[in-house]
mmCIF file of C-alpha atoms and ligand atoms in Angstrom:
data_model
loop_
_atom_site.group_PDB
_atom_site.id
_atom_site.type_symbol
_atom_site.label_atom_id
_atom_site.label_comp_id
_atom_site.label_asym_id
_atom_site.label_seq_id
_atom_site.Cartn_x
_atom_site.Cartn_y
_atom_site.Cartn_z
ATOM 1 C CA UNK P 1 47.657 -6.108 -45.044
ATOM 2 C CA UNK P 2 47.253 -2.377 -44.751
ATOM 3 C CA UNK P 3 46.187 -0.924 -41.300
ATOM 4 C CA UNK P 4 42.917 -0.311 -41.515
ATOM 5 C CA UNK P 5 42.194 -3.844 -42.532
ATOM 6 C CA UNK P 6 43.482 -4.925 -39.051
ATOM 7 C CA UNK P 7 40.884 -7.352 -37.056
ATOM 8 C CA UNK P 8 39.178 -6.492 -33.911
ATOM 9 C CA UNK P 9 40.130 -9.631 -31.113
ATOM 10 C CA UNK P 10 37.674 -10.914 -29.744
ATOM 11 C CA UNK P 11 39.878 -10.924 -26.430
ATOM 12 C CA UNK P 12 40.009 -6.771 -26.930
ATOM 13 C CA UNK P 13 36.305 -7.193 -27.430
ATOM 14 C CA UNK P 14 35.715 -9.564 -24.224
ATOM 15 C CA UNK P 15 37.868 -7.495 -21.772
ATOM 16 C CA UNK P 16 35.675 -4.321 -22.532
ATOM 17 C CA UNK P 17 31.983 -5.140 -22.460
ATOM 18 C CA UNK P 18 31.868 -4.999 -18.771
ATOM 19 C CA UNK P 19 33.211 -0.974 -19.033
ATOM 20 C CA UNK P 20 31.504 -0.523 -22.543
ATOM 21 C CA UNK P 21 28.259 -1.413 -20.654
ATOM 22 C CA UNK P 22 29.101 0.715 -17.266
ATOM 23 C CA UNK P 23 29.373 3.454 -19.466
ATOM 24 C CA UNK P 24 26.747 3.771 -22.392
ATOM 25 C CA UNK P 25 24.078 6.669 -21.302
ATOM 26 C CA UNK P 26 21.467 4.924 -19.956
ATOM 27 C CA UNK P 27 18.961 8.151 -20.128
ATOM 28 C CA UNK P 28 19.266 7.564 -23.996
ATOM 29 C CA UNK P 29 17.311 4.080 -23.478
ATOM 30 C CA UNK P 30 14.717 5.916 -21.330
ATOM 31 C CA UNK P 31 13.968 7.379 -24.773
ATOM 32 C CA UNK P 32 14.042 5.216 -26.959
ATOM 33 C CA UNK P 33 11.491 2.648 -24.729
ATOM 34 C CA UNK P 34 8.791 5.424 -25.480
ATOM 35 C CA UNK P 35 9.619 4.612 -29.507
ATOM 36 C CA UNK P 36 8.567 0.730 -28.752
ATOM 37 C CA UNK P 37 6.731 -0.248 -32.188
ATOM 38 C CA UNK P 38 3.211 -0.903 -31.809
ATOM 39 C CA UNK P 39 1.634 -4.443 -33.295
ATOM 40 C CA UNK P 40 5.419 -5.544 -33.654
ATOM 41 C CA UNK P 41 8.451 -6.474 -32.414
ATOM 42 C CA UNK P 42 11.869 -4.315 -32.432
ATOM 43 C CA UNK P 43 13.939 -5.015 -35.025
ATOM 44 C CA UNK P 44 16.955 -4.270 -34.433
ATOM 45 C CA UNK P 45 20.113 -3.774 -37.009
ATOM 46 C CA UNK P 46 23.151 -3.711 -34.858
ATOM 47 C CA UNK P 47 25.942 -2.346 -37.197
ATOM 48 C CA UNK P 48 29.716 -3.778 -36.661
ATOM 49 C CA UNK P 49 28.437 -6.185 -33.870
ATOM 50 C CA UNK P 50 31.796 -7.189 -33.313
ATOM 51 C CA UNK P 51 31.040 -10.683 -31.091
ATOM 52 C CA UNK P 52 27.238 -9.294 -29.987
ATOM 53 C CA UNK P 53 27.754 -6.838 -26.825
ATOM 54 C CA UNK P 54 25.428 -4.359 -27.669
ATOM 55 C CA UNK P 55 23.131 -6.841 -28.358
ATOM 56 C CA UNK P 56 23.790 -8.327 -24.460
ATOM 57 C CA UNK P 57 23.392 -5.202 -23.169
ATOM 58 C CA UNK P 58 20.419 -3.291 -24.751
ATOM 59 C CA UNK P 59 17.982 -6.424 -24.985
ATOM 60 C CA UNK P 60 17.303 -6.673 -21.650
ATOM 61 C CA UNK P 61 16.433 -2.756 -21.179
ATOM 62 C CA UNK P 62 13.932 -2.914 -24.074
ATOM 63 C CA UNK P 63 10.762 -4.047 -23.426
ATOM 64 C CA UNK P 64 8.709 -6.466 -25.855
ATOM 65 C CA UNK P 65 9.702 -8.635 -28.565
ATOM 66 C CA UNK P 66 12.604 -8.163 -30.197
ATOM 67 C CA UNK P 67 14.643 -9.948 -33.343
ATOM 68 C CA UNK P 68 18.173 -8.886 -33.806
ATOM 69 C CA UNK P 69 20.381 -8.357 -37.103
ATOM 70 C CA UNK P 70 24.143 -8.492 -36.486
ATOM 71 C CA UNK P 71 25.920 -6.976 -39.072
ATOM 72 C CA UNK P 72 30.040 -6.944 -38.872
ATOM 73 C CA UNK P 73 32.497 -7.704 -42.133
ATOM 74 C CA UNK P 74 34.279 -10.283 -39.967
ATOM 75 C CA UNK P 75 32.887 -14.221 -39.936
ATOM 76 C CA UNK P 76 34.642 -15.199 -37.161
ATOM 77 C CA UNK P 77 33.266 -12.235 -35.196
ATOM 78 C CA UNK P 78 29.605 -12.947 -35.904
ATOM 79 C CA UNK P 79 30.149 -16.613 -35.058
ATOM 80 C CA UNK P 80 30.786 -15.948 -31.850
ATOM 81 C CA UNK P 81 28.078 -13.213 -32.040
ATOM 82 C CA UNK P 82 25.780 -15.849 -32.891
ATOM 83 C CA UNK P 83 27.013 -18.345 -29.810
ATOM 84 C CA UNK P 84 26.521 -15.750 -26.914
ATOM 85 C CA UNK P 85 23.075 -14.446 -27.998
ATOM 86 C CA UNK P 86 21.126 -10.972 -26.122
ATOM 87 C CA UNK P 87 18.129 -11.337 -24.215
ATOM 88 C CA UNK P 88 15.433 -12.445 -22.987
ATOM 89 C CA UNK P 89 14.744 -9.146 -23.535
ATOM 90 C CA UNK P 90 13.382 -6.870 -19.902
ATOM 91 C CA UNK P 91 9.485 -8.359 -19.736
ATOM 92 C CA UNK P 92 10.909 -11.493 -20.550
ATOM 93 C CA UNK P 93 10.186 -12.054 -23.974
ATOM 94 C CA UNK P 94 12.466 -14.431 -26.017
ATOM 95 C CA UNK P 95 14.712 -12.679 -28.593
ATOM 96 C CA UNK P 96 15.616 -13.564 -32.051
ATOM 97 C CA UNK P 97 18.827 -13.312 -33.560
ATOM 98 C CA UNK P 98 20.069 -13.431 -36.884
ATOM 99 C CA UNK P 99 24.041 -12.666 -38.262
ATOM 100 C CA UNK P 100 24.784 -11.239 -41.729
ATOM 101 C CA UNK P 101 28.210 -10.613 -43.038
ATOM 102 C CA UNK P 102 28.188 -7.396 -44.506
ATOM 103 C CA UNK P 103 30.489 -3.911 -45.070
ATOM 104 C CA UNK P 104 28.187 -1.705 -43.454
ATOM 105 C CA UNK P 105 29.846 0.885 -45.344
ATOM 106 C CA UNK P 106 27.929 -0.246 -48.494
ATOM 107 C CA UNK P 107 24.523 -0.681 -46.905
ATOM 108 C CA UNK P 108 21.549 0.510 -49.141
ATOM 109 C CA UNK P 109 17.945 1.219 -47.367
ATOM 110 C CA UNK P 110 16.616 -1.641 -48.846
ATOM 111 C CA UNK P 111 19.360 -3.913 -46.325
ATOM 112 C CA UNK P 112 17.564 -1.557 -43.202
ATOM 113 C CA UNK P 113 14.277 -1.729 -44.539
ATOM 114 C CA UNK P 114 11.356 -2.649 -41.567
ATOM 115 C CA UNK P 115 13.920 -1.290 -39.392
ATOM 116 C CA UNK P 116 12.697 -0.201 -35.999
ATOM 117 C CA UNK P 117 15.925 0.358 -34.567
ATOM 118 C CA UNK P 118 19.975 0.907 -35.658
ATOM 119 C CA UNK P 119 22.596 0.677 -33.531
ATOM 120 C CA UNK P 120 25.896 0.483 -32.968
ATOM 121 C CA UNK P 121 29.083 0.763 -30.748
ATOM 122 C CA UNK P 122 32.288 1.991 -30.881
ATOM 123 C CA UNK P 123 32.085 2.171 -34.813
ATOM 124 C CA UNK P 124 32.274 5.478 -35.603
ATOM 125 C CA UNK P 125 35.849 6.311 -35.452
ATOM 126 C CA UNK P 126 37.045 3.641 -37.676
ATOM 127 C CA UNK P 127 35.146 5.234 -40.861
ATOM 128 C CA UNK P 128 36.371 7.538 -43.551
ATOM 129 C CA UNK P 129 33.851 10.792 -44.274
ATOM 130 C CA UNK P 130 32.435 9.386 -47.226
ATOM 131 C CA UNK P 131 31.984 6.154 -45.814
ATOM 132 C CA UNK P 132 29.861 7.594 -42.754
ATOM 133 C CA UNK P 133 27.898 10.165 -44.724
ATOM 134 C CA UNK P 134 26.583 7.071 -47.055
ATOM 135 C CA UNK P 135 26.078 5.553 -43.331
ATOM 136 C CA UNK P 136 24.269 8.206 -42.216
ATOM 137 C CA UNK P 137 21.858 8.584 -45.126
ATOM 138 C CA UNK P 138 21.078 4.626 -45.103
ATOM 139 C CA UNK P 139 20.356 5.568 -41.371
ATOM 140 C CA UNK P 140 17.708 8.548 -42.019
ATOM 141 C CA UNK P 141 16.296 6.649 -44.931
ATOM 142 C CA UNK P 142 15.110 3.529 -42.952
ATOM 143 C CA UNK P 143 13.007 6.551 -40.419
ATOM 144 C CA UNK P 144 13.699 4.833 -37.474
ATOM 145 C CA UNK P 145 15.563 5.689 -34.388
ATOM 146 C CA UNK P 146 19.351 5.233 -33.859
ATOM 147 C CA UNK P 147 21.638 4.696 -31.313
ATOM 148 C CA UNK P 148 25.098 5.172 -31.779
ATOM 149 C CA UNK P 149 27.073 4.772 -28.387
ATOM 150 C CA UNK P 150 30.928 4.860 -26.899
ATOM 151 C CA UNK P 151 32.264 6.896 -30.246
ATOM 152 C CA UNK P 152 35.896 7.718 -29.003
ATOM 153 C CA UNK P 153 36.236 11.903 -28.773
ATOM 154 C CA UNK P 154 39.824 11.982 -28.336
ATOM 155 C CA UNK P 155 40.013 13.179 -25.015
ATOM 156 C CA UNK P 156 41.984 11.159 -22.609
ATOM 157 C CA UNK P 157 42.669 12.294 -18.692
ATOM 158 C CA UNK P 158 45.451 10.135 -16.885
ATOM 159 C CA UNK P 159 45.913 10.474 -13.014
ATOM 160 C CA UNK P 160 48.740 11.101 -11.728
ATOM 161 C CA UNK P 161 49.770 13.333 -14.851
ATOM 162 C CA UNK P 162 52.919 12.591 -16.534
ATOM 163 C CA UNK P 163 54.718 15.319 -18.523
ATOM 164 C CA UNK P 164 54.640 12.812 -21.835
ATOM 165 C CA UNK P 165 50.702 12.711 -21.547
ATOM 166 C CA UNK P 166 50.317 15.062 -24.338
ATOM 167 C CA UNK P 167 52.788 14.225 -26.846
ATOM 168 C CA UNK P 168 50.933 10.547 -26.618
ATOM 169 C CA UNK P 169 47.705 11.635 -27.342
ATOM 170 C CA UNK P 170 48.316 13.800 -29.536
ATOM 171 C CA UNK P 171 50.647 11.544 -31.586
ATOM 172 C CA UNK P 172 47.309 9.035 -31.276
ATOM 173 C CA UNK P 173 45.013 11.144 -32.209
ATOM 174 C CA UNK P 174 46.480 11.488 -35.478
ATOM 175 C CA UNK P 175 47.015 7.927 -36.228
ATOM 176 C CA UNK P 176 43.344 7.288 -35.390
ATOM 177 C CA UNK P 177 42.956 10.735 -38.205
ATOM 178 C CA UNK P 178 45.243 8.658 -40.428
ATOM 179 C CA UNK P 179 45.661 8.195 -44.157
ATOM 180 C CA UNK P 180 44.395 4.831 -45.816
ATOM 181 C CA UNK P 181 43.596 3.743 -49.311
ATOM 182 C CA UNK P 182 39.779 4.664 -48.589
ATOM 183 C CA UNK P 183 40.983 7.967 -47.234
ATOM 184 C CA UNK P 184 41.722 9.662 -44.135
ATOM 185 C CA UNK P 185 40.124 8.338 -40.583
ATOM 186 C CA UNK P 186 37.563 10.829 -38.888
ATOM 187 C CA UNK P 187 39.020 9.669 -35.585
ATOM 188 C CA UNK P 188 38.126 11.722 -33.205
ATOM 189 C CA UNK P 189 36.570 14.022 -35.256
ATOM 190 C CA UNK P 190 33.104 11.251 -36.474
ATOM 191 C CA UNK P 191 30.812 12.301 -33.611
ATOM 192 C CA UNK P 192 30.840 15.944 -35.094
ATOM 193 C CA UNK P 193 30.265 14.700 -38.507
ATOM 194 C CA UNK P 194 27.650 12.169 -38.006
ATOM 195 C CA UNK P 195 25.561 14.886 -35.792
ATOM 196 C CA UNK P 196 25.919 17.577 -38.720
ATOM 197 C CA UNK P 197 25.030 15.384 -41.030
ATOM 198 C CA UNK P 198 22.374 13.775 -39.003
ATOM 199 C CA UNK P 199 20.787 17.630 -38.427
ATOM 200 C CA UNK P 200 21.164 18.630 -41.601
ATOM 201 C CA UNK P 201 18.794 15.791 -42.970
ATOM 202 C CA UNK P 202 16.330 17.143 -40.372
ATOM 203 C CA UNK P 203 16.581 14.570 -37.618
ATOM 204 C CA UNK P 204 16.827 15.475 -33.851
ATOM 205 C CA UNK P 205 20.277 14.082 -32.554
ATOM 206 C CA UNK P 206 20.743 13.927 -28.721
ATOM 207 C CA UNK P 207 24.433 13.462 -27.840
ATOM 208 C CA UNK P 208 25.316 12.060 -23.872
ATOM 209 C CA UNK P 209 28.865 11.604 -22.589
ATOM 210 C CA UNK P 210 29.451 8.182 -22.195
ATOM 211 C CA UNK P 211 33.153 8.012 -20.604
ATOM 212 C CA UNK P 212 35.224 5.129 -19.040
ATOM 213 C CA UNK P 213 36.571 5.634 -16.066
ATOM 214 C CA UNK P 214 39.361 2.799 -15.266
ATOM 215 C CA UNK P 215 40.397 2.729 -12.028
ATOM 216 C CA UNK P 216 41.773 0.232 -9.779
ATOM 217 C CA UNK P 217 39.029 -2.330 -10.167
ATOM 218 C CA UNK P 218 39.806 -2.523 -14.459
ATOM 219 C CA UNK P 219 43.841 -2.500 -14.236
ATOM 220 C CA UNK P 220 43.436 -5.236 -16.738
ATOM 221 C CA UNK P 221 41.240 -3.137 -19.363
ATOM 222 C CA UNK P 222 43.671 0.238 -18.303
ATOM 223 C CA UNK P 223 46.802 -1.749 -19.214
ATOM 224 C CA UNK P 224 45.406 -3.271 -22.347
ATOM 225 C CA UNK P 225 44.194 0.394 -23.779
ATOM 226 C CA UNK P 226 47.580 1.672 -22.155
ATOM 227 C CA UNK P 227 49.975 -0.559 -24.582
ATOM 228 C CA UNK P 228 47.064 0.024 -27.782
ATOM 229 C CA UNK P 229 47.225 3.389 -27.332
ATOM 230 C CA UNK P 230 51.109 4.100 -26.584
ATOM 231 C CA UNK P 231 51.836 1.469 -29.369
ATOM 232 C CA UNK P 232 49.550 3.320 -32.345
ATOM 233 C CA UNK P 233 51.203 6.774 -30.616
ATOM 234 C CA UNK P 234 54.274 5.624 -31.819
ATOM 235 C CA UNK P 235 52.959 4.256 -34.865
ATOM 236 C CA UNK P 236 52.443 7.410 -35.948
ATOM 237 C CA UNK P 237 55.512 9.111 -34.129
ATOM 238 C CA UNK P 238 58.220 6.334 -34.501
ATOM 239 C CA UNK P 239 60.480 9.765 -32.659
ATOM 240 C CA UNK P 240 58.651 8.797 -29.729
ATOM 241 C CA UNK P 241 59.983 5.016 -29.491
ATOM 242 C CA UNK P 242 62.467 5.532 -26.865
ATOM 243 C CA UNK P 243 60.772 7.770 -24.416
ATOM 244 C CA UNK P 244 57.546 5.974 -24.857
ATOM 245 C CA UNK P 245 59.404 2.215 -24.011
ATOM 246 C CA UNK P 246 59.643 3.960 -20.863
ATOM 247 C CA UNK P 247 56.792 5.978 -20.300
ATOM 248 C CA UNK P 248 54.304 2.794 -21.047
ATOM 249 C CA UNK P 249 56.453 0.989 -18.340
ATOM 250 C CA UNK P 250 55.564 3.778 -15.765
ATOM 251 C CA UNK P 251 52.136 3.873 -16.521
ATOM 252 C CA UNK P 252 52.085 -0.192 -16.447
ATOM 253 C CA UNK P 253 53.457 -0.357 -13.042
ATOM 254 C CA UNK P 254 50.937 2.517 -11.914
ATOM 255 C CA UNK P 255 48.308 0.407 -13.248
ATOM 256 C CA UNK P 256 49.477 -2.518 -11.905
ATOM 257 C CA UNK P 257 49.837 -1.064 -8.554
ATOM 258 C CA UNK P 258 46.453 0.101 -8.984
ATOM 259 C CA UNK P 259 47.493 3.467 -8.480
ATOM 260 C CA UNK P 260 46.156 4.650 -12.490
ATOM 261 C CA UNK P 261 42.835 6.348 -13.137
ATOM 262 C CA UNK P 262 42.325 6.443 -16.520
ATOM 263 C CA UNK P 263 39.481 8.281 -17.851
ATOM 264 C CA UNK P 264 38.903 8.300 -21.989
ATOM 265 C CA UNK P 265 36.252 10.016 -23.297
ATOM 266 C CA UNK P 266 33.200 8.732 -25.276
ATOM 267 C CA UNK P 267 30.039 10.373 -26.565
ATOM 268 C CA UNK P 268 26.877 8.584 -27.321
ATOM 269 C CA UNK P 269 23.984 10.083 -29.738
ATOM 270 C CA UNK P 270 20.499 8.820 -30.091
ATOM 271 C CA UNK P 271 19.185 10.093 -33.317
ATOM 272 C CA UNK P 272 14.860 10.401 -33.863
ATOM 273 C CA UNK P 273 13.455 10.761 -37.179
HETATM 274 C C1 SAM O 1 35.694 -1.762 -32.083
HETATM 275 S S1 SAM O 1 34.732 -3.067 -32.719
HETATM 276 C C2 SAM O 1 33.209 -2.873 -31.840
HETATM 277 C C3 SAM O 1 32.404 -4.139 -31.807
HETATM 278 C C4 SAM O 1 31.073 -4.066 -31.041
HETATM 279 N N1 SAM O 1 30.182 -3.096 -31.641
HETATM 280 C C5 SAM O 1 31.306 -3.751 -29.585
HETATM 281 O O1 SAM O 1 30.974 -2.631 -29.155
HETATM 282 O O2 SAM O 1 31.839 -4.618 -28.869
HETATM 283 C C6 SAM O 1 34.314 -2.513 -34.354
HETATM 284 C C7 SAM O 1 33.611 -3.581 -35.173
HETATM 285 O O3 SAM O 1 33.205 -3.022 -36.416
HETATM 286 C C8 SAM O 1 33.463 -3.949 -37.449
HETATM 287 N N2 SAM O 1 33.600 -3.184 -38.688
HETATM 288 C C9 SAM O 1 34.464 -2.163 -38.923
HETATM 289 N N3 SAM O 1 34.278 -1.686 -40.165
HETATM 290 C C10 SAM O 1 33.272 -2.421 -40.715
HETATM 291 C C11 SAM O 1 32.633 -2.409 -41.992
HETATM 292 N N4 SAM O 1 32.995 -1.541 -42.930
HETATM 293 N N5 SAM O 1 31.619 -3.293 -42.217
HETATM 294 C C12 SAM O 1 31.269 -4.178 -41.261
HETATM 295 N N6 SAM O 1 31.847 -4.240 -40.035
HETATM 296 C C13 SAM O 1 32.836 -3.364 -39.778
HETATM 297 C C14 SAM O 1 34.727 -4.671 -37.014
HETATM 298 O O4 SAM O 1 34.862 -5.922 -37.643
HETATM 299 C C15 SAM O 1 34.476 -4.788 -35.504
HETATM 300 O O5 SAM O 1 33.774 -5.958 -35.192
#
């Protein structure tokens, strides 16, 4: 199986909603409530659901009728999307939900069509250019607003520092930048993209931070992200075995010991036709 075509766990998925949703720009929403549809309801396509947290954590900070269209390439995914539904949404109203296994990569406007909303959530990264610019143009052509939040920037603070800090990231950065058979990552580098090409079709893009900030209180989520990200590091930099072995012990014992404050980057952009 080549790399890309690696499966999000749901237990990766489940031990980050509660920091996803602590740190998705909540101004953004503020926004995007003065958008409600009139003599409608919101309807929603939420684009690589994974198992449905944006969905559980928007819904009940939009007012008004809402029905839902989880979109992800993985079954299992959406299945347990579809068990742990969103709402009721914040006046109370019941929300509808639907799943629909698809490549978002391939969507045409005619999938988005009667859109009122897109969204999605920690997506970004994990796209070639091509893939995102076709994305971004199924976006603008369905005229509604969108929401993309917690798109990785590459910038990662660790407290205390450690002089093998930088030689990690970097070394991770360019495995999330890396090569596959639909061609190289944007990484990093997607929030950029998406906003150029999201201005340059005439839309107004407004970008938030949207950072995680693990301290003692998420040692489990720190250590998780800790071993992912050392582990892809060396990935990319199999040089870096050795010292790394050691380095991710460190930084597990700091975490365990609660003593780790992890801080990694994310920036959010809500895009109005
Ligand atoms: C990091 S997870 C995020 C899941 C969810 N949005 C969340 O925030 O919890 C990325 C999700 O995108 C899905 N995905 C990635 N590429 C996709 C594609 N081309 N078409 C459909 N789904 C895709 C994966 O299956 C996975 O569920």
């Amino acid at each position: 199986m080549s790399v890309e075509a690696v499966r999000v766990s749901p237990a990766w998925l489940d031990l980050r909603e509660r920091a996803d949703a602590a740190a998705r720009a909540r101004e953004l929403i503020g926004l995007l409530r003065r958008r409600r549809p009139s003599g409608g309801p919101w309807v929603i396509h939420d684009l690589g659901c994974g198992s449905g947290a944006m969905g559980r954590w928007l819904a009940p900070l939009l007012p008004g009728p809402q029905r839902w269209i989880l979109h992800d390439r993985d079954a299992d995914l959406l299945a347990l999307a579809a068990a742990d539904v969103p709402g009721p949404a914040g006046d109370g109203t019941a929300v509808a939900v639907e799943t629909r296994r698809s490549d978002i990569t391939r969507l045409g406007q005619g999938d988005l069509a009667g859109a009122t909303l897109i969204t999605a959530s920690a997506l970004l990264d994990l796209l070639t250019g091509d893939e995102l610019a076709v994305l971004v143009r199924a976006c603008a052509g369905a005229g509604c607003p969108v929401l993309f939040t917690l798109s990785v920037t590459g910038h990662v603070r660790l407290a205390p520092l450690d002089r093998l800090d930088a030689r990690v990231a970097a070394a991770f950065d360019a495995h999330q930048r890396r090569e596959t058979p639909r061609g190289p990552l944007l990484g990093p580098d997607a929030v950029e993209f998406a906003v150029g090409r999201f201005r340059r079709l005439g839309a107004e893009v407004i970008v938030r931070p949207s950072p995680w900030r693990l301290g003692g209180a998420e040692a489990g989520l720190a250590a998780d992200w800790l071993a992912g990200w050392v582990g892809a590091a060396c990935e990319h930099d199999p040089g870096l075995a050795v010292d790394a072995a050691l380095y991710r012990r460190r930084r597990l014992r700091e975490a365990g010991a609660g003593r780790l404050a992890v801080t990694v980057d994310h920036t959010d952009l809500l895009v109005l036709p």
